Backbone as CSV, one residue per row, in Angstrom:
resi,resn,N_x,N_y,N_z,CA_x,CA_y,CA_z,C_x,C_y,C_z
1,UNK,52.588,31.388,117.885,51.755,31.179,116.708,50.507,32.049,116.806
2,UNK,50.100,32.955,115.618,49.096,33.805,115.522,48.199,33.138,114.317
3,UNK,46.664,32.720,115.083,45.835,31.722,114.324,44.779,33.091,114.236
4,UNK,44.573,33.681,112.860,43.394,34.138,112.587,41.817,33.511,112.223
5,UNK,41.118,33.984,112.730,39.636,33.873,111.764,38.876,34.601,111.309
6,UNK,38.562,34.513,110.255,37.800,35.528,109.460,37.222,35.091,108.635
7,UNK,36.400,36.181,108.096,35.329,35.949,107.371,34.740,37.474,106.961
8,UNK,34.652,37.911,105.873,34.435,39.026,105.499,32.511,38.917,105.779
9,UNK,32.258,38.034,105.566,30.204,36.998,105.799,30.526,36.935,107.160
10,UNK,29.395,37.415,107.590,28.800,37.201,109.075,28.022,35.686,109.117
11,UNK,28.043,35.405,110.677,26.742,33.998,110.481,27.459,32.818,109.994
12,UNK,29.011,32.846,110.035,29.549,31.401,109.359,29.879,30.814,110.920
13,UNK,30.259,31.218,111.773,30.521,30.663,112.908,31.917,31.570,113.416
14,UNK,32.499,32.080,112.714,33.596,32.818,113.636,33.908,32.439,115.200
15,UNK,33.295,33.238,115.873,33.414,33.275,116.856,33.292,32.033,118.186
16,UNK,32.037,31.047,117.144,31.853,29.691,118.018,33.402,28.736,117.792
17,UNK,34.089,29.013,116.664,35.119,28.323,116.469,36.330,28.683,117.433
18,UNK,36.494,30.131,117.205,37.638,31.014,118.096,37.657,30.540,119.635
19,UNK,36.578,30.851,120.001,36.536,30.144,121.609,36.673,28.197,121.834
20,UNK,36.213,27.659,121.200,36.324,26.540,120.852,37.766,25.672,120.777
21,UNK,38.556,26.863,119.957,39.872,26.375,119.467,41.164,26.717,120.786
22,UNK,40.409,28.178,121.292,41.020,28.579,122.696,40.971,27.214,123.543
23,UNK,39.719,26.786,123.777,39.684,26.087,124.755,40.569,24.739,124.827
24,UNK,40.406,24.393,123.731,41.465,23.342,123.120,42.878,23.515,123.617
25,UNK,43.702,24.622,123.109,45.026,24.889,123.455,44.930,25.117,124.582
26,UNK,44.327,25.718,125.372,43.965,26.128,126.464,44.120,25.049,127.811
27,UNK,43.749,23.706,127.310,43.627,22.836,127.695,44.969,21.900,127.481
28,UNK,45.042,21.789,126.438,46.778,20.834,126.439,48.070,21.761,126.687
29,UNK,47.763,23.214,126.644,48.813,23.623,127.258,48.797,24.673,128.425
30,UNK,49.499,25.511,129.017,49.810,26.512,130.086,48.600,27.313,129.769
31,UNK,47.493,27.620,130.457,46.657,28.479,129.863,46.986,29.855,129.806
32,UNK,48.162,30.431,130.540,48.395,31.817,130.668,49.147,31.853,129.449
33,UNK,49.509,31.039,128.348,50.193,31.035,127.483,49.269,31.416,126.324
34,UNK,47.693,31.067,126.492,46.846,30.866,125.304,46.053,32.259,125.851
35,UNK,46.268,33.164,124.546,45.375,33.973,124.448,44.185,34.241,123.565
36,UNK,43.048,34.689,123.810,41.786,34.631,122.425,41.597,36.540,122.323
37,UNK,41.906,36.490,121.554,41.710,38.106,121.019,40.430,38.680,120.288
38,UNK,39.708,39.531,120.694,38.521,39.787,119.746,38.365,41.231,119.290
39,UNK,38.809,40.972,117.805,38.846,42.111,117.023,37.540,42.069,116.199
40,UNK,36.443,41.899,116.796,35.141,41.957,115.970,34.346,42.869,116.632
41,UNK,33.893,43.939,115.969,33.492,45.040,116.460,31.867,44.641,117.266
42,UNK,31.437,43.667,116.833,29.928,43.064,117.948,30.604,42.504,118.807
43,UNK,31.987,42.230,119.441,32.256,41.738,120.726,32.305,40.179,121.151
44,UNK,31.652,39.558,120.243,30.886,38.265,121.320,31.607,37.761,122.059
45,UNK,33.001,37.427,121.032,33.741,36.594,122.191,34.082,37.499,123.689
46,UNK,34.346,38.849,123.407,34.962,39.225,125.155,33.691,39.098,125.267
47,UNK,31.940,38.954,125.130,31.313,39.019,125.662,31.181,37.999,126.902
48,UNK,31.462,36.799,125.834,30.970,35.550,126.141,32.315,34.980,127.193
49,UNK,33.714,35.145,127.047,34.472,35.337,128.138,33.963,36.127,129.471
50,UNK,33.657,37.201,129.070,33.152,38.461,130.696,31.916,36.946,131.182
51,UNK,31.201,36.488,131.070,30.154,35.927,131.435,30.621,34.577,131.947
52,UNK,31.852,33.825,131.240,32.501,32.763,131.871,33.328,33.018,132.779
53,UNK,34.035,34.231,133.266,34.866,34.229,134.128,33.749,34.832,135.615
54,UNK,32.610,35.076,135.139,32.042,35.338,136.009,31.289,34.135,136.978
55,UNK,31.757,32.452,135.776,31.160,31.027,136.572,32.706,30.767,137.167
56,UNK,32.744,30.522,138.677,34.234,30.031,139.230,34.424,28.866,138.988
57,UNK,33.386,27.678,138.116,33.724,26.198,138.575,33.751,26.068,136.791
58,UNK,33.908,27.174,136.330,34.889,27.080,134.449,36.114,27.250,134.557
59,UNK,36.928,26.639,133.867,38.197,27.049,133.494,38.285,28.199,132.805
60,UNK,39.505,28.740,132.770,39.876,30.200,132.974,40.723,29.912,131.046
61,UNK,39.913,30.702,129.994,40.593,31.221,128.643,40.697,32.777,128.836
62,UNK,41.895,33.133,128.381,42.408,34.615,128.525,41.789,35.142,127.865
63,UNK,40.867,36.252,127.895,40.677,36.940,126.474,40.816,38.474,126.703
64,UNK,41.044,39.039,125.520,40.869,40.714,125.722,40.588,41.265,124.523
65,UNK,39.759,42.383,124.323,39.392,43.201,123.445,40.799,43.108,122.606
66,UNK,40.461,43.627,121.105,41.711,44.490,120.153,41.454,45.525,119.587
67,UNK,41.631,46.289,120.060,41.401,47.950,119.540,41.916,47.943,118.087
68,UNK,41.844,48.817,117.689,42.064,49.491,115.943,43.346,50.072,115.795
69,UNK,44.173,50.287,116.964,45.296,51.171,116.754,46.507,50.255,116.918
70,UNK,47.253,50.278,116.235,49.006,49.575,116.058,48.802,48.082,116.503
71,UNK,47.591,47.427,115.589,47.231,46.219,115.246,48.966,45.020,115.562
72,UNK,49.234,45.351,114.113,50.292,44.701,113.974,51.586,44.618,115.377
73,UNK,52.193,45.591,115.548,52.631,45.199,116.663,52.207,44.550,117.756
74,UNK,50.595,45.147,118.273,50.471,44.391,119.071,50.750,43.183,119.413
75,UNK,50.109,42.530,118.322,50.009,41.230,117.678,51.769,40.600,117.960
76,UNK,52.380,40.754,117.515,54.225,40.817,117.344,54.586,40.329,119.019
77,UNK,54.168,41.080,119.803,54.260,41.329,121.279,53.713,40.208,121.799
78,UNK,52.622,40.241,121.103,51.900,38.506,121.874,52.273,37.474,121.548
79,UNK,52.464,37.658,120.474,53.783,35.913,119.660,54.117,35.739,120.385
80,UNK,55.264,36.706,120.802,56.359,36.656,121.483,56.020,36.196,123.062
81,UNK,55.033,36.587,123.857,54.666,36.253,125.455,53.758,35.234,125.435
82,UNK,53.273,34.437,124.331,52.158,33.304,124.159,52.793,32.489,123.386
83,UNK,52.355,31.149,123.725,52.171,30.223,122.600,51.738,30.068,121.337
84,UNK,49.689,30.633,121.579,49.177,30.331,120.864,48.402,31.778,121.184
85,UNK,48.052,32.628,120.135,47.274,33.597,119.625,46.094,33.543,119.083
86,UNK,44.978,33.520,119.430,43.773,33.101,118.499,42.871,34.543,118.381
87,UNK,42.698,35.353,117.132,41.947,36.494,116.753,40.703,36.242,116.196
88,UNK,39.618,36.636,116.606,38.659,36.740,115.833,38.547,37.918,115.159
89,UNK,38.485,37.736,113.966,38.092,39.182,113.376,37.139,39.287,112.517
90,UNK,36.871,40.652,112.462,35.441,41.181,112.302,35.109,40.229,110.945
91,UNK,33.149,40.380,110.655,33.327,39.984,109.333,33.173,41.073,108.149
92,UNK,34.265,41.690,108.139,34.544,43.057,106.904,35.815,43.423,106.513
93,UNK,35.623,44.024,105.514,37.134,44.238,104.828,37.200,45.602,105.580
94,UNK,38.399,45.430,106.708,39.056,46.968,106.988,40.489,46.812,107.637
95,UNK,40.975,47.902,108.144,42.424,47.830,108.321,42.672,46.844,109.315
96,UNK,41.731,46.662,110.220,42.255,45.738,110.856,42.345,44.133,110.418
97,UNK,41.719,43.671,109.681,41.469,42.811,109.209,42.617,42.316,108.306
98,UNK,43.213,43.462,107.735,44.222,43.533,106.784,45.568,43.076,107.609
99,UNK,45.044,44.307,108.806,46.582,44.198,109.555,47.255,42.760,110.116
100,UNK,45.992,42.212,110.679,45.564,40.646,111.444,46.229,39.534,110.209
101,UNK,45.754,39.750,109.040,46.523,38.823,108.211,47.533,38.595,108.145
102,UNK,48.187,39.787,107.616,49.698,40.522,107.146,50.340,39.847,108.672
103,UNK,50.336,39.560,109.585,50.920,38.805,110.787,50.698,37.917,111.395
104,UNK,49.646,37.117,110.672,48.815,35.476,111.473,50.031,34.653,110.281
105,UNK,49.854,33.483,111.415,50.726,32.423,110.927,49.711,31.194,109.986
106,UNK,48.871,31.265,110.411,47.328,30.698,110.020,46.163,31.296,109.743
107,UNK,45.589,31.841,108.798,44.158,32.402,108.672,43.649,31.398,108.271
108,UNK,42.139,31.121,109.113,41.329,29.920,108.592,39.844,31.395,108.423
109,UNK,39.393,30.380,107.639,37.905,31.059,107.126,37.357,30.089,107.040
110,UNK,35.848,30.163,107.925,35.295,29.906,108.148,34.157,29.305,107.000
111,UNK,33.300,28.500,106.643,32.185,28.971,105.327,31.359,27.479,105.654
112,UNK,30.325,27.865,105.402,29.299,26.816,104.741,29.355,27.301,103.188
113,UNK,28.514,25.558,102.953,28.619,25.355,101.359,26.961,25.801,100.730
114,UNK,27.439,27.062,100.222,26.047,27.665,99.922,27.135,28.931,98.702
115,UNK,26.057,29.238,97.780,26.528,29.900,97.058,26.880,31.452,97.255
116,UNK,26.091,31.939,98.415,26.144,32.960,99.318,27.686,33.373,100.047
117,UNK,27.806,32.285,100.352,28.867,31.920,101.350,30.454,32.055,99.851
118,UNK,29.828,31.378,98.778,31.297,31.620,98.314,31.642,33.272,97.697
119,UNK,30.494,34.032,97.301,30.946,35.476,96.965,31.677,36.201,98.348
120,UNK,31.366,35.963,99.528,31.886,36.019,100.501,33.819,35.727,100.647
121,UNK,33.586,34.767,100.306,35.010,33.921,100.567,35.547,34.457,99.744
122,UNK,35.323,34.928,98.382,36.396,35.436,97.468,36.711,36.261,97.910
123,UNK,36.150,37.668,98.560,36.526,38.760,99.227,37.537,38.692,100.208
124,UNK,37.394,37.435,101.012,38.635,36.923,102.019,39.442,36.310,101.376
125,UNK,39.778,35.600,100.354,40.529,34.749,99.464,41.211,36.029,98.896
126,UNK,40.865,37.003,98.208,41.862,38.376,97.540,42.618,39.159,99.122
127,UNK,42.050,39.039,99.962,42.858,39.883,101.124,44.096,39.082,101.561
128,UNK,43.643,37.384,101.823,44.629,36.724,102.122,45.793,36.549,101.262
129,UNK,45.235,36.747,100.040,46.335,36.626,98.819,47.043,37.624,98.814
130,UNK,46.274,39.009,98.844,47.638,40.438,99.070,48.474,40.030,100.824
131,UNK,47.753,39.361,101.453,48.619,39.800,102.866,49.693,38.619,102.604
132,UNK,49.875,37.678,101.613,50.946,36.914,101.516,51.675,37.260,100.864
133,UNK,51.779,38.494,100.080,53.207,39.226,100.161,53.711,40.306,100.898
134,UNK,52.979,40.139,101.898,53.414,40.948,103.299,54.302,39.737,104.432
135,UNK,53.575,38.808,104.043,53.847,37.541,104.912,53.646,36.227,104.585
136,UNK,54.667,36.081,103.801,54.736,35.020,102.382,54.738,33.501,102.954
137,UNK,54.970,33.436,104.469,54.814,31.844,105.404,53.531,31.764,106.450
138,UNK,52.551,32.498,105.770,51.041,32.373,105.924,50.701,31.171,105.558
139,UNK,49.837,30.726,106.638,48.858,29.168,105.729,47.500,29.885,105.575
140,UNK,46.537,29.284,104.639,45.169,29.716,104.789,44.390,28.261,104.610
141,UNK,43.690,28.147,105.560,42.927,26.841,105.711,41.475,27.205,105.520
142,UNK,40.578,26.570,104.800,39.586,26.755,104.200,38.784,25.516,105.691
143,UNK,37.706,26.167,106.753,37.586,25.212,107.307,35.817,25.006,107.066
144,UNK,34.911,24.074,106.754,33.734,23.880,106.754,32.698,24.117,108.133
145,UNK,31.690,24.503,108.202,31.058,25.275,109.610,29.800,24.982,109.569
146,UNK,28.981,24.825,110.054,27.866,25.065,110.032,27.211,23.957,109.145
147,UNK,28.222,22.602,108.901,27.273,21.818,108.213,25.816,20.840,108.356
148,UNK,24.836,20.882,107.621,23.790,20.194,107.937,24.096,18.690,108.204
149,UNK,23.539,18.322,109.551,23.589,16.989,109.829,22.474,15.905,108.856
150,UNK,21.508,16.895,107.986,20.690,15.783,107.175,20.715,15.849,105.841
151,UNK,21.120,16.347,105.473,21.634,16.478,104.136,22.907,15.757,103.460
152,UNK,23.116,15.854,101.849,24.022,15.145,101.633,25.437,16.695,101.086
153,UNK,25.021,17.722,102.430,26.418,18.566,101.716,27.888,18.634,101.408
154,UNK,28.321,17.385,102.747,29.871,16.851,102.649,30.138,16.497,101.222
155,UNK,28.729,16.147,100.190,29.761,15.215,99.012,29.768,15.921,98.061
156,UNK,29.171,17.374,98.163,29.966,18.587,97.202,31.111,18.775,97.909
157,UNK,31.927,18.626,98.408,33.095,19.549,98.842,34.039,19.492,97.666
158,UNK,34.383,18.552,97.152,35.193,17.961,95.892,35.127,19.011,94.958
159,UNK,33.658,18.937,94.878,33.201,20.268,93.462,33.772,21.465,93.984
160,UNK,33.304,21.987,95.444,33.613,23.263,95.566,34.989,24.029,96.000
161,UNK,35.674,22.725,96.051,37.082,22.922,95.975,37.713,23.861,94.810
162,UNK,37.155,22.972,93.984,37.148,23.434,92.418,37.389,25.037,91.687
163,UNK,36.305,25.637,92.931,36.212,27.219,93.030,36.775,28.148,93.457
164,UNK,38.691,27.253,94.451,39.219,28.098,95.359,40.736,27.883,94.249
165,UNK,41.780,28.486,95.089,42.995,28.095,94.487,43.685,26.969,95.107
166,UNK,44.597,26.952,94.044,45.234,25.359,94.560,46.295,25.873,96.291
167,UNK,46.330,26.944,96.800,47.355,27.296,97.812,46.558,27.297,99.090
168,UNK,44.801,27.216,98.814,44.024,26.944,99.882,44.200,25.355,100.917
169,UNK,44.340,25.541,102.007,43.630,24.216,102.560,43.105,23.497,103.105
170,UNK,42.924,22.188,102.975,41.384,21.970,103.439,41.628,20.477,104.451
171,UNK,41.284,20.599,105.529,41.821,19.709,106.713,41.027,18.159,106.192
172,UNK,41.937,17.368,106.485,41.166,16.253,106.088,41.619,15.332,107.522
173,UNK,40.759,14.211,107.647,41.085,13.313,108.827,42.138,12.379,108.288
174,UNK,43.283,12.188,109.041,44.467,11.728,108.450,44.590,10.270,108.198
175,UNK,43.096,9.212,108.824,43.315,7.940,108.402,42.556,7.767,106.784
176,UNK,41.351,8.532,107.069,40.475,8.185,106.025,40.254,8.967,104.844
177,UNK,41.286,10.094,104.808,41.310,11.198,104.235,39.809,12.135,103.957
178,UNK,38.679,12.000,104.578,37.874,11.947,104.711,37.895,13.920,105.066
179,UNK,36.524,14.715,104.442,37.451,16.217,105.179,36.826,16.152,106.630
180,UNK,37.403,17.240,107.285,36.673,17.547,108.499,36.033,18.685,108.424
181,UNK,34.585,18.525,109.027,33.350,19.397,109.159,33.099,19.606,110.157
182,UNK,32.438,20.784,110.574,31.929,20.943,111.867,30.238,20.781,111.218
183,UNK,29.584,20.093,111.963,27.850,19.943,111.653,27.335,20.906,112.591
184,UNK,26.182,21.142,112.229,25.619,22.744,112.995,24.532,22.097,113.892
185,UNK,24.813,22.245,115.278,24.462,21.599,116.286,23.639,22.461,116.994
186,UNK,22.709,21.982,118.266,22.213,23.067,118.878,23.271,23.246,119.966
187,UNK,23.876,22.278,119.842,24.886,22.231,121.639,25.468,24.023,121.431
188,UNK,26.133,23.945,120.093,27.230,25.047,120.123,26.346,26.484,120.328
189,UNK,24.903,26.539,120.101,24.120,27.757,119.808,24.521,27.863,121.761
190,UNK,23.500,26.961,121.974,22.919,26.656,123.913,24.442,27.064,124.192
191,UNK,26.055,26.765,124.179,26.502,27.103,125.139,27.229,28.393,125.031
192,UNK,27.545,28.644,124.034,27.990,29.994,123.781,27.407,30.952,124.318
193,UNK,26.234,31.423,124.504,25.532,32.310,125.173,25.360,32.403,126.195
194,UNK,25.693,31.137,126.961,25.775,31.256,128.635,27.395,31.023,129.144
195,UNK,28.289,31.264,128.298,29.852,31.235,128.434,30.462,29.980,128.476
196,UNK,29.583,28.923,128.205,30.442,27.516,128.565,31.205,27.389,126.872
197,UNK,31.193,26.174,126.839,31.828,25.176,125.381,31.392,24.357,125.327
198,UNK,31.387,23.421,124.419,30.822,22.290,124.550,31.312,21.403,124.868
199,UNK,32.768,21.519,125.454,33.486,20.787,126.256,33.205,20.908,128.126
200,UNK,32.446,21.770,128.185,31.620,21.773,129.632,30.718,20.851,129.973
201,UNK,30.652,20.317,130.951,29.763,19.386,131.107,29.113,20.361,131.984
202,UNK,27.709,21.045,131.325,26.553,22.154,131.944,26.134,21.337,133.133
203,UNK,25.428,20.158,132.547,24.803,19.485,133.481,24.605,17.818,132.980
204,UNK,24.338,16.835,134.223,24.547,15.720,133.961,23.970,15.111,132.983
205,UNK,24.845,14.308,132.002,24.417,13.720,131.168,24.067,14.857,129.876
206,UNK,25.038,16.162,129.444,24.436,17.009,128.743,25.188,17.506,127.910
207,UNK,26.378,17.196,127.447,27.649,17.542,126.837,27.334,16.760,125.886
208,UNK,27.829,17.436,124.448,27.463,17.027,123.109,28.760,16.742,122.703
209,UNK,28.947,14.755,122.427,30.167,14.584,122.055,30.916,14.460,120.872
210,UNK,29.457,14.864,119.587,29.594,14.732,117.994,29.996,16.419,118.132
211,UNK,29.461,16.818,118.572,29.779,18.411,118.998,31.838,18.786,119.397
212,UNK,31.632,18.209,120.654,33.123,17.856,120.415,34.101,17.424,119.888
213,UNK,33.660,16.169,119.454,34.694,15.524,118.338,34.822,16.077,116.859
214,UNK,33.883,16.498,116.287,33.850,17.823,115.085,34.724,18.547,115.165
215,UNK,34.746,19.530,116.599,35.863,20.365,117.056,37.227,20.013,116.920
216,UNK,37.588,19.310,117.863,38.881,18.246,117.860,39.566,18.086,116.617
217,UNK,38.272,17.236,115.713,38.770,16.512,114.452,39.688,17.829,113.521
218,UNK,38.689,19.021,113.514,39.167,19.479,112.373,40.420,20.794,113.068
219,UNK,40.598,20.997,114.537,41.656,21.436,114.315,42.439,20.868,115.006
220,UNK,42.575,19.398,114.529,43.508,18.847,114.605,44.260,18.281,112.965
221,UNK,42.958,18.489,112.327,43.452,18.604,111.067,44.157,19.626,110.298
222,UNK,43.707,20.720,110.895,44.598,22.476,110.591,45.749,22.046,111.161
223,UNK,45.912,21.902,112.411,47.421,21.705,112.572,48.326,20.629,112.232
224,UNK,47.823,19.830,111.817,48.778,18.538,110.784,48.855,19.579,109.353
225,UNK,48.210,20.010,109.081,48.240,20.677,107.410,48.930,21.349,107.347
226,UNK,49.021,22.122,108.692,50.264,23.238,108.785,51.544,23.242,109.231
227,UNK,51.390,21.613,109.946,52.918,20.660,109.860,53.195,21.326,111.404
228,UNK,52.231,21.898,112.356,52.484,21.747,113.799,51.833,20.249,114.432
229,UNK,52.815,19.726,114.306,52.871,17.847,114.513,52.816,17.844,116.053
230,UNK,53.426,18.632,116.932,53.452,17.954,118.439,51.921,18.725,118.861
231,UNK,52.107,19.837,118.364,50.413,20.200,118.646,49.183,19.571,118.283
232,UNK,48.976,18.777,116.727,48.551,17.899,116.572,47.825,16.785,117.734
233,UNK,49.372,15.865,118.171,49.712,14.761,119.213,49.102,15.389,119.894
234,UNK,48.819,16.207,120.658,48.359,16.846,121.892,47.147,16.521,121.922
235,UNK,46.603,17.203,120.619,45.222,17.554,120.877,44.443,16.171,120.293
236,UNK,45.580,15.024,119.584,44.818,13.784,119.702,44.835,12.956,121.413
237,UNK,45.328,13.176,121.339,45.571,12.367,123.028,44.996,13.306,124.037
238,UNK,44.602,13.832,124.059,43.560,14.660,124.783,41.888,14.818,124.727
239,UNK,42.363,14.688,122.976,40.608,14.502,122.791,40.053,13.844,121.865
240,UNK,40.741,12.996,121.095,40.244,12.493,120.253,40.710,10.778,120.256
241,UNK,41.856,10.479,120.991,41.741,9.073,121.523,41.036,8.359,122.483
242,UNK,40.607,9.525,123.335,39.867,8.805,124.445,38.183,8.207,123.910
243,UNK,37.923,8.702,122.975,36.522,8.430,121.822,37.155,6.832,121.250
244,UNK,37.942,7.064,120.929,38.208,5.747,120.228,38.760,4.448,120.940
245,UNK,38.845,5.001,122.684,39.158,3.642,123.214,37.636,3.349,124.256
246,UNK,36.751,4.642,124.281,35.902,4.233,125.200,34.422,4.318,124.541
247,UNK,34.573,4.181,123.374,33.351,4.344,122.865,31.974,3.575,122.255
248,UNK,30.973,4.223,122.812,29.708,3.484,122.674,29.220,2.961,120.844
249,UNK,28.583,2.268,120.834,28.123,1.758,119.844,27.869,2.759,118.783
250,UNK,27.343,3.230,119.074,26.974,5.166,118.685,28.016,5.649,118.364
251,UNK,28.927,5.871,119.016,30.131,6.512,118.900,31.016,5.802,117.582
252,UNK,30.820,4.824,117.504,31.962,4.176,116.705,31.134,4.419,115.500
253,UNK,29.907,4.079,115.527,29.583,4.513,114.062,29.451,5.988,113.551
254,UNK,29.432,6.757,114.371,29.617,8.363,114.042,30.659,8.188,113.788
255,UNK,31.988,7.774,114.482,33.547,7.930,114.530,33.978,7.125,112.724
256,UNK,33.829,6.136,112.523,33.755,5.210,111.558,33.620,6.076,110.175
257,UNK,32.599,6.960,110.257,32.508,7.741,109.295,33.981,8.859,108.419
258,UNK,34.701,8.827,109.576,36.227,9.338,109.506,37.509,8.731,109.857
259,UNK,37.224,7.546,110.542,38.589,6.922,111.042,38.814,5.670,110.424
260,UNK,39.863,5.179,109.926,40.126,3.784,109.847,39.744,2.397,110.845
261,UNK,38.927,2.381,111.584,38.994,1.512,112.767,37.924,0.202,112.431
């Protein structure tokens, strides 16, 4: 499976998601199986990999540069020797970007809900639409990023649905139908830059678990939408049941906000 991200808009989160989502698969399955690819010409993710493989007491996500030349095959080659494929790509319309579509099994785009953000998305919304008659069993998942924890922006989503096509989609939590958001945290700024996740525990007592469970929630919601069901299971029983059998007072009412319980 080849999971793109993109974003023609810089600043939506790309890249905090890509590593994020690595780590995830990374974690419920063979890690030599999970690769993170970075086709974004600022680098971050091989940055931010070169800097984690340089801590020995992190777990080990594969990553490697993607050059500009015979995109598509590459890509073809890694299906084939991986499980799971995860690309970041740049935020601009160019061949590679094109090429990355035309062969992902999943393009998610990234966006906050700002009006900025949607002239953006249309530009990725017309690319994804030509690369699905290159590759007509494409999903495109519309995923939320960067949302404000004090504000009331979750209860436009309804409206701004409104603005995409009906073939877009949009992960929802499967008890409460509720969507899934990622809220814009400081955890994710703080660990990215020193190579962790926010599934690292940096230091005691310091791991952000609304941070995590955000993560979890919503691509675990991409992969129910896209009807990869045992991958799903995985990544609930790995990370998103253990919240709901051990959780603090706190927890349940953050959790509550999305789950039936």
């Amino acid at each position: 499976m080849i999971i793109a991200i993109t974003n023609v808009k810089g600043g939506v989160g790309k890249s905090t998601l890509a590593i994020h989502f690595a780590y995830i698969f990374s974690t419920i399955l063979d890690y030599k199986r999970v690769l993170l690819l970075d086709a974004d010409k600022q680098a971050s993710v091989w940055t931010w990999s070169q800097v984690r493989t340089d801590n020995e007491s992190l777990s080990v996500i594969r990553c490697q540069p993607l050059g500009k030349q015979g995109v598509r095959p590459l890509l073809l080659r890694e299906r084939e020797d991986n499980d799971v494929v995860i690309v970041d790509v740049g935020g601009e319309d160019s061949t590679v970007t094109r090429a990355v579509a035309a062969t992902a099994d999943i393009v998610i785009i990234p966006s906050q809900i700002s009006s900025m953000d949607h002239s953006g998305n249309k530009v990725i919304i017309r690319l994804a639409e030509e690369a699905q008659s290159y590759n007509p069993d494409m999903q495109t998942c519309m995923v939320l990023n960067r949302i404000s924890t004090t504000t009331k922006e979750i209860d436009e989503i309804d409206e701004l649905k409104e603005l995409y096509p009906s073939w877009i989609l949009w992960p929802q939590h499967m008890k409460s139908g509720r969507y899934a958001v990622i809220h814009d945290r400081v955890a994710f700024r703080r660990t990215t830059l020193e190579g962790f996740t926010v599934f690292d525990q940096i230091e005691e007592g310091s791991s952000d678990w609304k941070a995590q469970y955000d993560i979890a929630k919503t691509l675990h919601g991409v992969m129910k939408l896209c009807q990869y069901d045992e991958l799903a299971d995985m990544i609930s029983n790995k990370f998103i049941q253990p919240f709901l059998s051990t959780s603090s007072k706190e927890e349940i009412k953050y959790i509550k906000r999305y789950e039936d319980i």
